[in-house]
Short mmCIF file of C-alpha atoms and ligand atoms in Angstrom, two decimals:
data_model
loop_
_atom_site.label_atom_id
_atom_site.label_comp_id
_atom_site.label_asym_id
_atom_site.label_seq_id
_atom_site.Cartn_x
_atom_site.Cartn_y
_atom_site.Cartn_z
CA MET K 1 -12.63 121.90 -2.98
CA THR K 2 -12.66 120.46 -6.74
CA THR K 3 -9.88 121.61 -9.66
CA GLU K 4 -10.78 122.26 -12.76
CA THR K 5 -7.33 121.71 -13.78
CA THR K 6 -4.86 118.56 -14.35
CA LEU K 7 -2.39 118.84 -12.35
CA ALA K 8 0.63 116.35 -11.59
CA GLU K 9 3.91 116.66 -9.36
CA SER K 10 6.64 113.34 -8.51
CA PHE K 11 9.14 113.61 -5.96
CA ASP K 12 11.51 111.03 -7.66
CA GLY K 13 11.22 111.76 -10.63
CA ARG K 14 9.99 107.98 -11.78
CA ARG K 15 6.63 107.81 -10.59
CA PHE K 16 3.45 110.60 -10.06
CA THR K 17 0.66 111.31 -8.65
CA TYR K 18 -1.92 113.49 -10.32
CA ARG K 19 -5.67 115.13 -9.29
CA VAL K 20 -7.49 116.20 -12.87
CA PRO K 21 -11.82 116.99 -13.09
CA ARG K 22 -13.10 113.55 -12.04
CA VAL K 23 -15.35 114.34 -16.12
CA SER K 24 -11.65 113.70 -17.31
CA SER K 25 -11.83 109.28 -18.26
CA ILE K 26 -7.78 109.52 -17.34
CA GLY K 27 -7.13 105.78 -15.66
CA PRO K 28 -5.61 103.55 -15.32
CA GLY K 29 -2.97 102.17 -18.83
CA ASP K 30 -3.62 105.51 -20.25
CA PHE K 31 -0.52 107.23 -21.44
CA VAL K 32 0.02 111.06 -20.94
CA THR K 33 2.62 113.47 -21.29
CA ILE K 34 3.02 116.09 -18.15
CA GLY K 35 3.96 119.32 -19.33
CA VAL K 36 6.81 119.77 -16.86
CA ALA K 37 9.41 122.25 -18.78
CA PHE K 38 13.01 120.92 -17.75
CA PRO K 39 15.80 123.62 -18.30
CA GLU K 40 17.91 122.49 -21.78
CA THR K 41 20.80 120.74 -20.99
CA ALA K 42 23.91 119.75 -23.44
CA GLU K 43 23.11 117.04 -23.60
CA HIS K 44 18.91 117.60 -24.69
CA PRO K 45 19.19 121.14 -26.31
CA GLY K 46 15.26 122.02 -25.87
CA GLU K 47 12.76 121.80 -23.45
CA ALA K 48 11.14 118.90 -22.13
CA LEU K 49 7.61 116.91 -21.70
CA VAL K 50 7.18 113.88 -19.44
CA MET K 51 5.87 111.13 -20.95
CA GLY K 52 3.88 108.53 -18.12
CA GLN K 53 0.77 106.11 -17.67
CA VAL K 54 -1.53 106.09 -15.19
CA LEU K 55 -1.63 103.29 -12.84
CA THR K 56 -4.47 104.25 -10.50
CA ARG K 57 -7.57 106.02 -10.23
CA ALA K 58 -9.53 106.90 -7.36
CA THR K 59 -12.21 109.41 -6.02
CA LYS K 60 -11.18 111.96 -3.33
CA ALA K 61 -13.10 114.64 -2.24
CA GLY K 62 -15.11 115.42 -5.72
CA ASP K 63 -11.75 114.99 -7.90
CA ALA K 64 -9.73 111.80 -9.21
CA VAL K 65 -7.20 111.29 -7.86
CA GLY K 66 -4.61 108.44 -8.67
CA HIS K 67 -0.55 107.76 -9.62
CA GLY K 68 1.61 106.27 -12.52
CA ARG K 69 4.50 105.89 -13.56
CA ILE K 70 6.46 107.36 -15.80
CA LEU K 71 8.28 105.57 -18.64
CA GLY K 72 11.20 109.38 -20.58
CA GLU K 73 11.27 112.43 -21.60
CA LEU K 74 9.49 113.51 -24.30
CA ARG K 75 12.71 115.37 -26.54
CA PRO K 76 11.34 118.62 -28.98
CA ASP K 77 12.81 116.33 -31.50
CA GLY K 78 10.20 113.29 -31.35
CA THR K 79 11.63 111.46 -29.93
CA VAL K 80 11.64 109.72 -26.60
CA VAL K 81 14.77 109.82 -23.72
CA THR K 82 15.22 108.01 -20.47
CA SER K 83 13.91 110.51 -17.70
CA GLY K 84 16.58 112.15 -15.75
CA GLY K 85 15.03 111.50 -12.23
CA ASP K 86 14.56 115.62 -12.13
CA PRO K 87 10.89 115.51 -9.21
CA PHE K 88 8.45 118.49 -10.45
CA THR K 89 5.76 120.00 -9.30
CA SER K 90 1.71 121.23 -10.31
CA GLN K 91 2.64 120.01 -13.98
CA ASP K 92 -0.16 119.68 -16.43
CA LEU K 93 -1.47 116.53 -17.40
CA ALA K 94 -2.81 115.11 -20.47
CA PRO K 95 -3.23 112.18 -22.99
CA ALA K 96 -0.78 111.31 -25.25
CA GLY K 97 -0.91 112.55 -28.51
CA ALA K 98 -0.05 108.91 -30.98
CA GLY K 99 3.51 110.75 -32.24
CA VAL K 100 4.21 110.30 -28.44
CA LEU K 101 2.86 106.46 -27.84
CA GLU K 102 5.53 106.15 -31.22
CA ALA K 103 8.40 107.42 -30.70
CA LEU K 104 8.40 105.52 -27.27
CA GLN K 105 7.91 102.44 -28.58
CA ALA K 106 10.42 103.69 -30.94
CA ARG K 107 12.92 104.31 -28.64
CA GLU K 108 12.20 100.07 -27.62
CA ARG K 109 12.22 98.50 -31.38
CA ALA K 110 8.69 97.71 -30.99
CA THR K 111 8.23 96.96 -34.64
CA LEU K 112 5.69 93.59 -35.21
CA ARG K 113 2.33 94.30 -35.09
CA ILE K 114 -0.28 92.41 -33.41
CA GLY K 115 -2.68 95.11 -33.17
CA ASP K 116 -4.30 98.04 -31.68
CA LEU K 117 -3.72 100.19 -29.25
CA HIS K 118 -7.10 101.27 -27.33
CA HIS K 119 -6.44 104.61 -27.21
CA SER K 120 -7.70 107.93 -26.82
CA ARG K 121 -5.86 109.73 -29.12
CA GLY K 122 -5.88 108.98 -32.28
CA ASN K 123 -5.29 105.10 -34.09
CA VAL K 124 -1.50 103.74 -32.06
CA ASP K 125 -0.40 100.05 -34.10
CA ALA K 126 0.32 97.53 -31.24
CA LEU K 127 4.28 97.07 -31.45
CA LEU K 128 5.83 94.62 -29.69
CA GLN K 129 8.80 93.86 -29.68
CA PRO K 130 10.49 91.28 -31.58
CA HIS K 131 13.91 90.70 -31.04
CA ARG K 132 12.96 90.33 -26.74
CA PHE K 133 11.16 86.38 -28.02
CA ASN K 134 14.61 85.79 -26.91
CA ARG K 135 12.94 85.01 -23.70
CA HIS K 136 9.34 83.03 -22.12
CA THR K 137 5.87 84.02 -23.10
CA PHE K 138 2.74 82.83 -21.73
CA LEU K 139 -1.14 84.24 -23.74
CA CYS K 140 -4.38 82.57 -20.66
CA GLY K 141 -7.97 84.03 -20.96
CA GLN K 142 -10.45 81.57 -20.12
CA SER K 143 -12.26 79.77 -23.22
CA GLY K 144 -14.31 81.28 -26.30
CA SER K 145 -11.50 84.51 -24.97
CA GLY K 146 -9.57 84.38 -28.46
CA LYS K 147 -6.56 83.36 -27.25
CA THR K 148 -5.93 80.30 -30.25
CA TYR K 149 -6.87 82.76 -32.58
CA ALA K 150 -4.50 85.69 -30.74
CA LEU K 151 -1.64 82.59 -31.32
CA GLY K 152 -2.48 82.80 -34.82
CA VAL K 153 -2.14 86.52 -35.64
CA LEU K 154 1.05 86.86 -32.87
CA LEU K 155 2.53 83.70 -35.34
CA GLU K 156 1.40 85.34 -38.27
CA GLN K 157 3.17 87.85 -37.32
CA LEU K 158 6.14 85.40 -35.77
CA LEU K 159 6.75 84.64 -39.27
CA ILE K 160 6.32 87.64 -41.57
CA ASP K 161 8.86 89.82 -39.28
CA THR K 162 11.29 87.63 -38.47
CA ASP K 163 13.10 84.48 -38.59
CA LEU K 164 12.55 82.42 -35.85
CA PRO K 165 12.36 78.50 -36.26
CA MET K 166 9.37 77.25 -34.75
CA VAL K 167 7.54 74.67 -33.82
CA ILE K 168 4.12 74.09 -32.92
CA LEU K 169 2.27 71.48 -31.01
CA ASP K 170 -1.02 71.82 -31.83
CA PRO K 171 -3.77 70.01 -29.93
CA ASN K 172 -7.21 71.06 -31.38
CA SER K 173 -5.88 70.60 -34.60
CA ASP K 174 -6.19 75.10 -35.42
CA PHE K 175 -3.17 76.13 -36.92
CA VAL K 176 -3.07 72.95 -39.76
CA ARG K 177 -4.52 75.41 -42.03
CA ILE K 178 -2.06 78.00 -41.94
CA GLY K 179 -0.09 78.23 -45.04
CA GLU K 180 -2.82 78.80 -46.45
CA LEU K 181 -4.19 83.02 -46.91
CA LEU K 182 -7.12 84.84 -46.79
CA GLU K 183 -7.43 86.88 -49.46
CA SER K 184 -7.66 89.49 -46.60
CA ALA K 185 -4.03 89.77 -45.97
CA SER K 186 -1.35 92.47 -47.75
CA PRO K 187 -0.14 91.79 -51.18
CA GLY K 188 3.87 91.89 -49.16
CA ASP K 189 2.06 90.24 -45.90
CA ALA K 190 1.10 87.40 -48.76
CA GLU K 191 4.28 87.69 -50.06
CA ARG K 192 6.25 86.95 -47.72
CA LEU K 193 4.52 84.32 -46.06
CA ARG K 194 3.65 81.83 -49.19
CA GLU K 195 7.41 81.82 -49.25
CA LEU K 196 8.60 79.78 -46.15
CA ASP K 197 8.90 76.69 -45.99
CA VAL K 198 5.95 76.26 -43.47
CA ARG K 199 5.22 72.70 -42.51
CA VAL K 200 1.72 70.79 -41.70
CA LEU K 201 2.36 67.74 -40.15
CA ARG K 202 -0.76 66.02 -39.56
CA ASN K 203 -2.63 61.39 -39.29
CA ASP K 204 -4.85 62.61 -42.23
CA GLY K 205 -3.84 60.23 -45.01
CA GLU K 206 -2.68 63.13 -47.26
CA HIS K 207 -0.14 65.48 -44.62
CA HIS K 208 3.41 64.01 -43.53
CA PRO K 209 2.25 62.39 -40.35
CA VAL K 210 2.70 62.94 -36.77
CA THR K 211 5.48 59.88 -36.06
CA ALA K 212 8.42 59.61 -33.08
CA ARG K 213 10.70 57.01 -32.79
CA LEU K 214 10.45 55.02 -29.35
CA THR K 215 13.46 53.60 -29.36
CA ALA K 216 15.16 56.47 -29.84
CA MET K 217 13.96 58.04 -26.68
CA GLU K 218 15.31 57.86 -23.96
CA ALA K 219 15.38 55.27 -21.81
CA ALA K 220 12.87 56.91 -18.49
CA SER K 221 10.17 58.53 -21.13
CA GLN K 222 10.29 54.26 -22.53
CA ALA K 223 9.70 53.58 -18.56
CA ALA K 224 6.47 56.45 -18.80
CA VAL K 225 5.06 54.80 -22.39
CA LEU K 226 5.32 51.67 -21.23
CA GLN K 227 3.70 52.45 -17.92
CA LEU K 228 6.28 51.10 -15.77
CA ASP K 229 8.06 51.93 -12.57
CA PRO K 230 11.87 50.88 -11.23
CA LEU K 231 10.58 49.75 -8.03
CA THR K 232 6.49 48.51 -8.83
CA ASP K 233 7.83 46.81 -11.79
CA ARG K 234 11.33 45.41 -10.24
CA GLY K 235 11.51 42.13 -12.71
CA GLU K 236 10.28 44.00 -16.06
CA TYR K 237 11.74 47.23 -15.84
CA ASN K 238 15.07 45.08 -15.61
CA THR K 239 13.82 42.88 -18.16
CA PHE K 240 13.61 46.37 -20.49
CA LEU K 241 16.61 47.43 -19.20
CA ARG K 242 18.63 45.54 -20.54
CA MET K 243 16.49 45.29 -23.56
CA LEU K 244 17.73 49.27 -24.67
CA GLU K 245 21.50 47.99 -22.88
CA SER K 246 21.23 45.24 -26.31
CA ALA K 247 20.85 47.97 -28.60
CA THR K 248 24.25 48.89 -29.83
CA GLY K 249 23.36 52.26 -30.36
CA PRO K 250 22.96 53.58 -34.13
CA GLU K 251 22.68 57.17 -34.64
CA VAL K 252 18.81 58.07 -34.08
CA GLY K 253 16.91 58.46 -36.56
CA ALA K 254 19.16 56.48 -39.06
CA ALA K 255 18.47 52.84 -40.09
CA ALA K 256 19.93 49.85 -38.84
CA PRO K 257 22.36 48.93 -41.17
CA ALA K 258 21.88 44.87 -41.31
CA ALA K 259 25.70 43.94 -40.77
CA ARG K 260 24.29 44.24 -37.01
CA PRO K 261 24.31 41.93 -34.26
CA PRO K 262 20.33 41.28 -34.12
CA SER K 263 19.02 43.37 -31.15
CA ILE K 264 15.04 44.17 -30.29
CA ALA K 265 15.75 47.42 -29.44
CA THR K 266 17.16 47.93 -32.81
CA GLU K 267 15.01 45.88 -34.29
CA GLY K 268 11.87 47.93 -32.95
CA MET K 269 13.17 50.92 -34.50
CA LEU K 270 12.32 49.92 -38.03
CA ASN K 271 9.04 46.99 -36.71
CA PRO K 272 8.93 48.04 -32.88
CA HIS K 273 6.01 45.41 -34.25
CA SER K 274 8.80 42.46 -33.35
CA ILE K 275 8.68 43.95 -30.02
CA PRO K 276 7.09 40.95 -28.56
CA SER K 277 7.97 37.84 -30.20
CA ALA K 278 11.52 38.69 -29.49
CA LEU K 279 10.67 40.03 -26.52
CA ARG K 280 8.45 36.30 -26.04
CA ALA K 281 11.89 34.25 -28.12
CA THR K 282 14.15 34.98 -24.93
CA GLY K 283 12.20 32.24 -22.56
CA GLU K 284 12.20 34.59 -19.58
CA ALA K 285 9.53 35.51 -17.22
CA ASP K 286 9.89 38.31 -16.93
CA ALA K 287 10.55 39.44 -20.46
CA LEU K 288 7.28 37.26 -20.87
CA ARG K 289 5.27 39.72 -18.59
CA LEU K 290 7.18 42.89 -20.46
CA ALA K 291 5.95 41.71 -24.06
CA GLN K 292 1.91 41.50 -22.65
CA ARG K 293 2.56 44.95 -21.20
CA VAL K 294 2.86 46.19 -23.88
CA GLU K 295 0.50 43.58 -26.05
CA ASN K 296 -2.15 45.08 -23.60
CA LEU K 297 -1.82 48.52 -23.38
CA GLY K 298 -1.55 48.37 -27.58
CA ILE K 299 1.25 50.67 -27.79
CA LEU K 300 1.53 48.95 -31.41
CA ASP K 301 -1.22 49.82 -32.24
CA TRP K 302 0.00 53.59 -31.78
CA ASP K 303 0.13 55.09 -35.26
CA VAL K 304 1.90 57.75 -33.90
CA TRP K 305 5.61 55.26 -34.17
CA ALA K 306 8.40 56.59 -37.02
CA GLY K 307 9.12 53.25 -38.21
CA VAL K 308 10.54 53.69 -41.71
CA GLY K 309 9.03 57.53 -42.00
CA GLN K 310 10.17 60.36 -40.79
CA SER K 311 9.65 61.46 -36.86
CA VAL K 312 9.17 65.43 -35.92
CA SER K 313 12.39 65.38 -34.69
CA GLU K 314 13.65 64.77 -37.87
CA VAL K 315 11.35 66.61 -39.89
CA LEU K 316 12.89 69.70 -37.95
CA ASP K 317 16.12 68.64 -38.39
CA GLU K 318 15.97 69.50 -42.22
CA GLY K 319 15.07 73.16 -41.53
CA PRO K 320 12.12 74.08 -42.36
CA ARG K 321 10.88 77.49 -40.74
CA ALA K 322 7.70 76.54 -38.65
CA VAL K 323 6.44 72.99 -38.37
CA VAL K 324 2.81 72.62 -37.46
CA VAL K 325 2.44 69.04 -35.07
CA ASP K 326 -1.30 68.51 -34.88
CA LEU K 327 -1.52 66.53 -31.90
CA GLY K 328 -5.37 66.12 -31.83
CA SER K 329 -4.99 63.70 -35.52
CA LEU K 330 -3.77 61.51 -33.59
CA HIS K 331 -7.02 59.33 -30.90
CA THR K 332 -5.38 59.42 -27.53
CA HIS K 333 -4.02 61.88 -25.03
CA GLU K 334 -0.30 59.06 -24.74
CA GLU K 335 -0.32 58.85 -27.50
CA GLN K 336 0.32 62.49 -27.87
CA LEU K 337 2.35 63.34 -25.22
CA ALA K 338 4.26 60.59 -26.39
CA VAL K 339 5.50 62.53 -29.05
CA SER K 340 5.79 65.78 -27.31
CA LEU K 341 7.57 64.71 -25.01
CA ALA K 342 9.59 62.77 -28.02
CA LEU K 343 9.58 66.31 -29.14
CA LEU K 344 10.26 67.58 -26.15
CA ASP K 345 13.42 64.90 -25.70
CA ASP K 346 15.31 65.83 -28.86
CA LEU K 347 15.12 69.60 -28.34
CA TRP K 348 16.53 69.19 -25.39
CA ALA K 349 19.79 66.86 -26.70
CA ASP K 350 19.88 69.18 -28.84
CA ARG K 351 21.11 72.29 -27.24
CA ALA K 352 24.05 72.72 -27.38
CA THR K 353 23.48 73.58 -30.87
CA ARG K 354 22.23 76.64 -29.45
CA LYS K 355 19.53 76.42 -32.60
CA PRO K 356 17.48 79.51 -31.78
CA ARG K 357 12.96 78.04 -31.95
CA LEU K 358 10.07 78.97 -30.68
CA ILE K 359 8.57 75.97 -30.03
CA VAL K 360 4.67 76.85 -29.68
CA ILE K 361 2.62 74.52 -27.26
CA ASP K 362 -1.78 75.58 -27.19
CA GLU K 363 -3.36 74.13 -24.78
CA ALA K 364 -0.15 73.42 -22.36
CA HIS K 365 -1.31 72.23 -19.48
CA ASN K 366 -1.55 69.76 -21.08
CA VAL K 367 1.81 69.01 -21.62
CA VAL K 368 3.61 71.14 -18.92
CA SER K 369 0.32 69.85 -15.95
CA ALA K 370 0.67 71.78 -12.02
CA GLU K 371 -0.86 68.76 -11.07
CA PRO K 372 1.03 65.29 -13.94
CA ALA K 373 -1.67 62.42 -13.08
CA THR K 374 0.06 60.35 -15.79
CA GLN K 375 4.34 59.30 -15.12
CA LEU K 376 4.18 60.59 -19.01
CA GLN K 377 2.46 63.91 -18.08
CA ARG K 378 4.99 64.05 -15.22
CA LEU K 379 7.81 63.54 -17.95
CA THR K 380 6.38 65.77 -20.35
CA THR K 381 5.53 68.44 -18.17
CA GLU K 382 9.81 67.91 -16.07
CA ARG K 383 11.35 68.33 -19.33
CA VAL K 384 9.33 72.00 -20.29
CA ILE K 385 9.85 73.19 -16.99
CA GLN K 386 13.66 72.22 -17.67
CA ILE K 387 13.51 74.24 -20.86
CA ALA K 388 11.80 77.36 -18.55
CA ALA K 389 14.67 76.94 -14.95
CA GLU K 390 17.64 76.34 -18.94
CA GLY K 391 16.79 76.88 -22.21
CA ARG K 392 17.42 80.95 -22.61
CA LYS K 393 20.19 80.62 -22.95
CA PHE K 394 20.68 77.02 -26.17
CA GLY K 395 17.56 79.35 -27.63
CA LEU K 396 14.88 77.37 -26.84
CA TRP K 397 11.91 79.90 -26.22
CA LEU K 398 8.72 78.83 -24.84
CA LEU K 399 5.06 80.36 -25.84
CA LEU K 400 3.20 78.84 -23.56
CA SER K 401 -1.02 79.58 -24.44
CA THR K 402 -4.03 78.13 -21.70
CA GLN K 403 -7.38 79.26 -20.28
CA ARG K 404 -6.18 78.94 -15.88
CA PRO K 405 -3.24 79.21 -14.85
CA SER K 406 -3.49 77.44 -12.40
CA LYS K 407 -3.25 74.60 -14.73
CA ILE K 408 0.42 75.08 -15.68
CA HIS K 409 3.37 74.68 -13.39
CA PRO K 410 4.55 77.38 -11.07
CA ASN K 411 8.08 76.45 -11.97
CA VAL K 412 7.19 77.23 -15.34
CA LEU K 413 4.88 80.27 -14.67
CA SER K 414 7.31 82.06 -12.87
CA GLN K 415 9.98 81.41 -15.87
CA CYS K 416 8.19 82.95 -18.33
CA ASP K 417 8.53 87.08 -18.68
CA ASN K 418 6.33 87.61 -21.51
CA VAL K 419 2.48 87.54 -20.64
CA ILE K 420 -0.49 88.54 -22.73
CA VAL K 421 -3.91 88.53 -20.79
CA MET K 422 -7.44 88.30 -23.11
CA ARG K 423 -10.86 87.82 -21.03
CA MET K 424 -10.41 86.01 -17.12
CA SER K 425 -13.55 86.17 -15.00
CA SER K 426 -12.12 84.00 -12.68
CA PRO K 427 -11.12 86.68 -9.49
CA ALA K 428 -8.72 83.58 -7.82
CA ASP K 429 -7.11 83.70 -11.29
CA LEU K 430 -6.10 86.86 -11.23
CA VAL K 431 -5.22 86.71 -8.36
CA GLU K 432 -2.51 84.27 -9.10
CA LEU K 433 -1.26 86.46 -12.46
CA GLU K 434 -0.67 89.37 -9.31
CA ALA K 435 1.14 87.35 -7.52
CA VAL K 436 3.66 85.80 -10.51
CA PHE K 437 3.66 88.63 -13.07
CA GLY K 438 4.62 91.64 -11.14
CA PHE K 439 5.25 93.12 -14.43
CA ALA K 440 1.57 93.46 -15.12
CA PRO K 441 -0.01 96.33 -13.29
CA PRO K 442 -2.97 94.92 -10.68
CA GLU K 443 -5.20 98.14 -12.67
CA LEU K 444 -4.84 96.16 -16.22
CA LEU K 445 -5.12 93.08 -15.12
CA ALA K 446 -8.86 93.89 -12.73
CA ALA K 447 -9.80 95.27 -16.60
CA THR K 448 -9.30 92.02 -18.08
CA PRO K 449 -12.69 90.24 -17.02
CA PHE K 450 -14.29 92.66 -18.39
CA PHE K 451 -12.65 92.55 -21.48
CA HIS K 452 -14.85 91.85 -24.97
CA GLN K 453 -13.43 88.54 -27.66
CA GLY K 454 -9.81 89.95 -28.78
CA GLU K 455 -8.87 91.45 -26.29
CA ALA K 456 -5.71 91.17 -23.56
CA LEU K 457 -3.10 92.96 -21.53
CA ILE K 458 0.26 92.84 -23.01
CA ALA K 459 3.16 92.91 -20.58
CA GLY K 460 6.73 92.43 -19.70
CA GLY K 461 9.93 93.04 -21.49
CA PHE K 462 8.44 92.12 -25.21
CA VAL K 463 6.33 95.52 -25.00
CA PRO K 464 7.68 99.17 -23.82
CA ALA K 465 4.84 99.69 -21.46
CA PRO K 466 2.09 97.51 -20.46
CA ALA K 467 -0.63 98.27 -22.95
CA ILE K 468 -3.86 97.31 -23.15
CA ILE K 469 -5.31 95.87 -26.25
CA GLN K 470 -7.56 94.44 -29.28
CA MET K 471 -5.57 92.32 -31.62
CA GLY K 472 -6.00 91.73 -35.87
CA ALA K 473 -7.15 89.92 -37.68
CA ARG K 474 -5.44 86.16 -38.91
CA ARG K 475 -3.86 86.82 -42.67
CA THR K 476 -3.89 82.71 -42.84
CA VAL K 477 -7.13 79.81 -41.92
CA GLU K 478 -8.39 79.44 -39.33
CA GLY K 479 -8.15 75.29 -38.59
CA GLY K 480 -10.61 74.03 -36.43
CA SER K 481 -13.20 77.22 -34.85
CA ASP K 482 -16.39 76.77 -34.01
CA VAL K 483 -19.09 75.05 -35.09
CA PRO K 484 -22.11 77.19 -35.36
CA VAL K 485 -25.56 75.84 -34.28
CA PRO K 486 -27.31 75.00 -37.07
CA MET K 487 -30.77 77.03 -38.20
CA PRO K 488 -34.09 76.61 -39.49
CA GLY K 489 -33.91 78.31 -42.99
N1 ADP M 501 -10.28 89.08 -33.10
C1 ADP M 501 -10.65 87.96 -33.25
N2 ADP M 501 -11.58 88.63 -34.35
C2 ADP M 501 -12.50 87.49 -35.07
N3 ADP M 501 -13.29 87.18 -34.36
C3 ADP M 501 -11.79 86.20 -33.00
C4 ADP M 501 -11.23 86.18 -32.29
N4 ADP M 501 -11.05 86.02 -31.72
C5 ADP M 501 -11.84 84.99 -31.58
N5 ADP M 501 -12.72 84.60 -32.89
C6 ADP M 501 -13.48 83.70 -33.34
O1 ADP M 501 -14.09 83.14 -31.26
C7 ADP M 501 -13.85 81.87 -31.73
C8 ADP M 501 -13.02 81.49 -30.50
O2 ADP M 501 -11.42 82.09 -30.69
P1 ADP M 501 -10.24 81.30 -29.68
O3 ADP M 501 -9.38 82.05 -30.49
O4 ADP M 501 -10.66 79.54 -30.77
O5 ADP M 501 -11.02 80.71 -28.10
P2 ADP M 501 -10.20 80.31 -27.32
O6 ADP M 501 -9.23 80.00 -27.84
O7 ADP M 501 -10.23 81.82 -26.26
O8 ADP M 501 -10.75 79.13 -26.43
C9 ADP M 501 -13.19 81.15 -32.87
O9 ADP M 501 -14.14 81.32 -33.93
C10 ADP M 501 -12.82 82.11 -34.12
O10 ADP M 501 -12.12 82.76 -34.84
MG1 MG M 502 -8.16 77.52 -28.60
#
């Protein structure tokens, strides 16, 4: 027999089951209130409503049925408190009003606005808990789903609402105009963004270039740049190690004082081009091979060696609020990886200072690959895995964006407590997301193949409850938006 009323019950005060007429639009993700009249207590004067979220919906005997989770109790004064866990039977269930959702957000200190909640009863802001960016965050969605745009919205809001310093590894030159305000930006946002020290590093001859300091990198990282293997290239590797030892170890980034005994490494620090001739001058066979390797790989022709200029890490040390590293302005993938590795190594080496920093990596599969192909990629991947596992307590927090979860190393994915999923059509990817992010309800993940551009599922520690949202609008100029097809007329 079909029901004309709505019914909800809970045997443990944590979950509920419901039955509503099939015409009701209530479904997964919807926030509801359940009309339980709890007795008044000294702590909670007045009757309460239970607030819940529907997780599943199926059809049974002509009705819609399913279950959900209880999020809290709504007190008569409009506040939401943790549910007392009391069971109930046969209660009325209705879509929650906007005010109820806002009360929940207020309780969870969710204040960082990134868009609008998909909600049937009134407009409700989609709000994240800014203090929860002290965890790692994963953003994924297929190409064109709006990831980079969404990342831009999120970064702008973090710039406005927090004081969290950030560094952005930007492989497609998408964030190089983040300092330029759109006219549509509200005066308040515009003023706040204008006063921040946001620096764009870009190898275009106009900006501060994107550079690393080869000789300040860890030995293993330098060896990876040189594609040196300690066993297959025994002789050269050994020469390389001795070359490092001969360096008297100037301060990282400091110019070598003239009085120091000459060494390949210290000379190379200021002028890497002197490395091959210094190696040849030793007359050793392995040194000659190493010189040939350096020349054949064309490493000295890379634009990324800092020389007398500032490396990316040195720019970060000056304390700007945000640094965009335009990896897209570099010529080769190896250069992008070398700069990323040098930066990640330096951030890690500096971890004891416990300076909070959000490390944003767009197209993160390049830097933290599930299947690293080269030694350079292996090292960047290992470094990010280390930061993912241990960085939190040192204030190193990741924000990674990519198309497919399977392209990111699983040891990094499993460390992410916050997730944003945009349109995702591949069933295999959804299975993986469900397995890794147990806090993202499967029924909401199942909706992601049907998302429009800019729609997202947000779940995890940085939201009061998982929700489907529409991302808001950017306030600064997008860098590398899609090139339109030329049309006649
Ligand atoms: N929420 C949005 N509002 C307006 N335009 C958007 C939105 N999301 C994406 N776009 C536009 O769609 C295109 C692709 O978005 P992008 O963020 O680059 O996708 P992805 O990084 O997922 O490949 C860009 O030109 C971008 O400007
Ligand atoms: Mg993108």
